[in-house]
GROMACS .gro file of C-alpha atoms in nm:
model
  153
    1UNK     CA    1 -13.968  -2.512  -1.777
    2UNK     CA    2 -14.267  -2.720  -1.879
    3UNK     CA    3 -14.597  -2.508  -1.951
    4UNK     CA    4 -14.931  -2.687  -2.001
    5UNK     CA    5 -15.260  -2.486  -2.079
    6UNK     CA    6 -15.584  -2.635  -1.918
    7UNK     CA    7 -15.890  -2.560  -2.147
    8UNK     CA    8 -16.242  -2.587  -2.074
    9UNK     CA    9 -16.501  -2.636  -2.368
   10UNK     CA   10 -16.859  -2.619  -2.283
   11UNK     CA   11 -17.159  -2.684  -2.522
   12UNK     CA   12 -17.517  -2.680  -2.480
   13UNK     CA   13 -17.763  -2.880  -2.691
   14UNK     CA   14 -18.145  -2.783  -2.648
   15UNK     CA   15 -18.391  -3.014  -2.786
   16UNK     CA   16 -18.768  -2.918  -2.804
   17UNK     CA   17 -18.990  -3.212  -2.881
   18UNK     CA   18 -19.363  -3.143  -2.952
   19UNK     CA   19 -19.559  -3.393  -2.724
   20UNK     CA   20 -19.859  -3.423  -2.983
   21UNK     CA   21 -19.674  -3.472  -3.297
   22UNK     CA   22 -19.286  -3.585  -3.193
   23UNK     CA   23 -19.149  -3.303  -3.410
   24UNK     CA   24 -18.816  -3.196  -3.281
   25UNK     CA   25 -18.605  -2.894  -3.297
   26UNK     CA   26 -18.246  -2.902  -3.177
   27UNK     CA   27 -18.007  -2.601  -3.111
   28UNK     CA   28 -17.652  -2.614  -3.024
   29UNK     CA   29 -17.444  -2.339  -2.865
   30UNK     CA   30 -17.069  -2.308  -2.737
   31UNK     CA   31 -17.067  -2.131  -2.383
   32UNK     CA   32 -16.854  -1.893  -2.157
   33UNK     CA   33 -16.735  -2.044  -1.860
   34UNK     CA   34 -16.692  -1.710  -1.641
   35UNK     CA   35 -16.412  -1.634  -1.401
   36UNK     CA   36 -16.644  -1.734  -1.102
   37UNK     CA   37 -16.668  -2.083  -1.268
   38UNK     CA   38 -16.289  -2.109  -1.321
   39UNK     CA   39 -16.206  -1.985  -0.974
   40UNK     CA   40 -16.439  -2.202  -0.836
   41UNK     CA   41 -16.216  -2.511  -0.958
   42UNK     CA   42 -15.900  -2.311  -0.865
   43UNK     CA   43 -16.066  -2.294  -0.493
   44UNK     CA   44 -16.091  -2.660  -0.496
   45UNK     CA   45 -15.735  -2.745  -0.573
   46UNK     CA   46 -15.599  -2.508  -0.329
   47UNK     CA   47 -15.833  -2.447  -0.017
   48UNK     CA   48 -15.931  -2.676   0.238
   49UNK     CA   49 -16.282  -2.498   0.276
   50UNK     CA   50 -16.371  -2.417  -0.080
   51UNK     CA   51 -16.632  -2.197  -0.212
   52UNK     CA   52 -16.883  -2.342  -0.306
   53UNK     CA   53 -16.836  -2.654  -0.120
   54UNK     CA   54 -16.895  -2.865  -0.378
   55UNK     CA   55 -16.793  -2.845  -0.762
   56UNK     CA   56 -17.098  -3.034  -0.865
   57UNK     CA   57 -17.324  -2.876  -1.113
   58UNK     CA   58 -17.683  -2.952  -1.001
   59UNK     CA   59 -17.894  -2.686  -1.150
   60UNK     CA   60 -17.999  -2.528  -1.502
   61UNK     CA   61 -18.165  -2.193  -1.535
   62UNK     CA   62 -18.319  -2.002  -1.833
   63UNK     CA   63 -18.351  -1.619  -1.852
   64UNK     CA   64 -18.479  -1.331  -2.081
   65UNK     CA   65 -18.159  -1.125  -2.051
   66UNK     CA   66 -18.009  -1.019  -2.355
   67UNK     CA   67 -17.666  -0.874  -2.262
   68UNK     CA   68 -17.378  -1.078  -2.419
   69UNK     CA   69 -17.215  -1.334  -2.175
   70UNK     CA   70 -16.896  -1.195  -2.001
   71UNK     CA   71 -16.628  -1.304  -1.776
   72UNK     CA   72 -16.734  -1.080  -1.510
   73UNK     CA   73 -17.093  -1.252  -1.513
   74UNK     CA   74 -17.201  -1.418  -1.151
   75UNK     CA   75 -17.559  -1.521  -1.249
   76UNK     CA   76 -17.780  -1.512  -1.537
   77UNK     CA   77 -17.895  -1.124  -1.632
   78UNK     CA   78 -18.271  -1.210  -1.581
   79UNK     CA   79 -18.345  -1.553  -1.456
   80UNK     CA   80 -18.694  -1.664  -1.511
   81UNK     CA   81 -18.675  -2.063  -1.470
   82UNK     CA   82 -18.479  -2.310  -1.287
   83UNK     CA   83 -18.458  -2.693  -1.298
   84UNK     CA   84 -18.237  -2.941  -1.116
   85UNK     CA   85 -18.004  -3.164  -1.345
   86UNK     CA   86 -18.164  -3.495  -1.380
   87UNK     CA   87 -17.858  -3.691  -1.466
   88UNK     CA   88 -17.483  -3.673  -1.498
   89UNK     CA   89 -17.221  -3.887  -1.594
   90UNK     CA   90 -16.851  -3.861  -1.711
   91UNK     CA   91 -16.639  -4.028  -1.974
   92UNK     CA   92 -16.262  -3.951  -1.952
   93UNK     CA   93 -16.235  -3.590  -1.945
   94UNK     CA   94 -16.567  -3.483  -2.032
   95UNK     CA   95 -16.877  -3.427  -1.798
   96UNK     CA   96 -17.229  -3.476  -1.944
   97UNK     CA   97 -17.522  -3.332  -1.772
   98UNK     CA   98 -17.900  -3.335  -1.862
   99UNK     CA   99 -18.199  -3.143  -1.742
  100UNK     CA  100 -18.562  -3.213  -1.852
  101UNK     CA  101 -18.849  -2.954  -1.857
  102UNK     CA  102 -19.201  -3.073  -1.913
  103UNK     CA  103 -19.438  -2.911  -2.172
  104UNK     CA  104 -19.597  -2.702  -1.912
  105UNK     CA  105 -19.265  -2.570  -1.784
  106UNK     CA  106 -19.067  -2.265  -1.899
  107UNK     CA  107 -19.301  -2.162  -2.165
  108UNK     CA  108 -19.197  -1.845  -2.364
  109UNK     CA  109 -18.890  -1.728  -2.533
  110UNK     CA  110 -18.550  -1.773  -2.378
  111UNK     CA  111 -18.230  -1.548  -2.423
  112UNK     CA  112 -17.972  -1.710  -2.188
  113UNK     CA  113 -17.904  -2.017  -2.004
  114UNK     CA  114 -17.675  -2.123  -1.746
  115UNK     CA  115 -17.551  -2.432  -1.521
  116UNK     CA  116 -17.507  -2.351  -1.163
  117UNK     CA  117 -17.285  -2.542  -0.893
  118UNK     CA  118 -17.402  -2.581  -0.543
  119UNK     CA  119 -17.723  -2.411  -0.615
  120UNK     CA  120 -18.089  -2.441  -0.491
  121UNK     CA  121 -18.415  -2.410  -0.650
  122UNK     CA  122 -18.394  -2.050  -0.575
  123UNK     CA  123 -18.336  -1.790  -0.848
  124UNK     CA  124 -17.980  -1.680  -0.868
  125UNK     CA  125 -17.841  -1.921  -0.589
  126UNK     CA  126 -17.527  -2.121  -0.643
  127UNK     CA  127 -17.215  -2.048  -0.845
  128UNK     CA  128 -17.243  -1.974  -1.198
  129UNK     CA  129 -17.042  -2.199  -1.372
  130UNK     CA  130 -17.149  -2.142  -1.756
  131UNK     CA  131 -17.362  -1.885  -1.927
  132UNK     CA  132 -17.461  -1.889  -2.283
  133UNK     CA  133 -17.672  -1.659  -2.523
  134UNK     CA  134 -17.963  -1.824  -2.690
  135UNK     CA  135 -18.264  -1.761  -2.900
  136UNK     CA  136 -18.533  -2.041  -2.806
  137UNK     CA  137 -18.913  -2.017  -2.801
  138UNK     CA  138 -19.084  -2.311  -2.620
  139UNK     CA  139 -19.440  -2.353  -2.668
  140UNK     CA  140 -19.689  -2.537  -2.391
  141UNK     CA  141 -19.683  -2.850  -2.620
  142UNK     CA  142 -19.313  -2.913  -2.620
  143UNK     CA  143 -19.061  -3.043  -2.384
  144UNK     CA  144 -18.728  -2.916  -2.342
  145UNK     CA  145 -18.420  -3.128  -2.287
  146UNK     CA  146 -18.076  -2.949  -2.208
  147UNK     CA  147 -17.772  -3.151  -2.255
  148UNK     CA  148 -17.459  -2.947  -2.169
  149UNK     CA  149 -17.105  -3.115  -2.183
  150UNK     CA  150 -16.764  -2.987  -2.074
  151UNK     CA  151 -16.457  -3.107  -2.220
  152UNK     CA  152 -16.128  -3.047  -1.995
  153UNK     CA  153 -15.824  -3.056  -2.211
   0.00000   0.00000   0.00000
């Protein structure tokens, strides 16, 4: 019998850039891909009408929840702001996604972030693919770029 293990590794890179000085702060975190995200992949491999209908990641979200990410998560604990993913690409077995938040958007302290499949601009919509605990404070003079990558090995 041949056994192969599929592994998903997600990494977030948060870049805050001051619009006045150009000063940058960068934070990197590895994430949890909860059961609901892994189930969505399996559903697409086996179901003629999978849920969600698309595996395409299309929104990021920030929140204030402080509970540690867990396999049973289906949304952020306390979502506070959501933004569409602006660009996506892949190279071999790595998917790359980027969302950009303007200086006026999502000002404050953020303790969690997530990536959603088949979502809309409405909080808690779509299927949670990834959740990560963070500690980032964004000022009204900083833009925020969220770069997320998933390596499938």
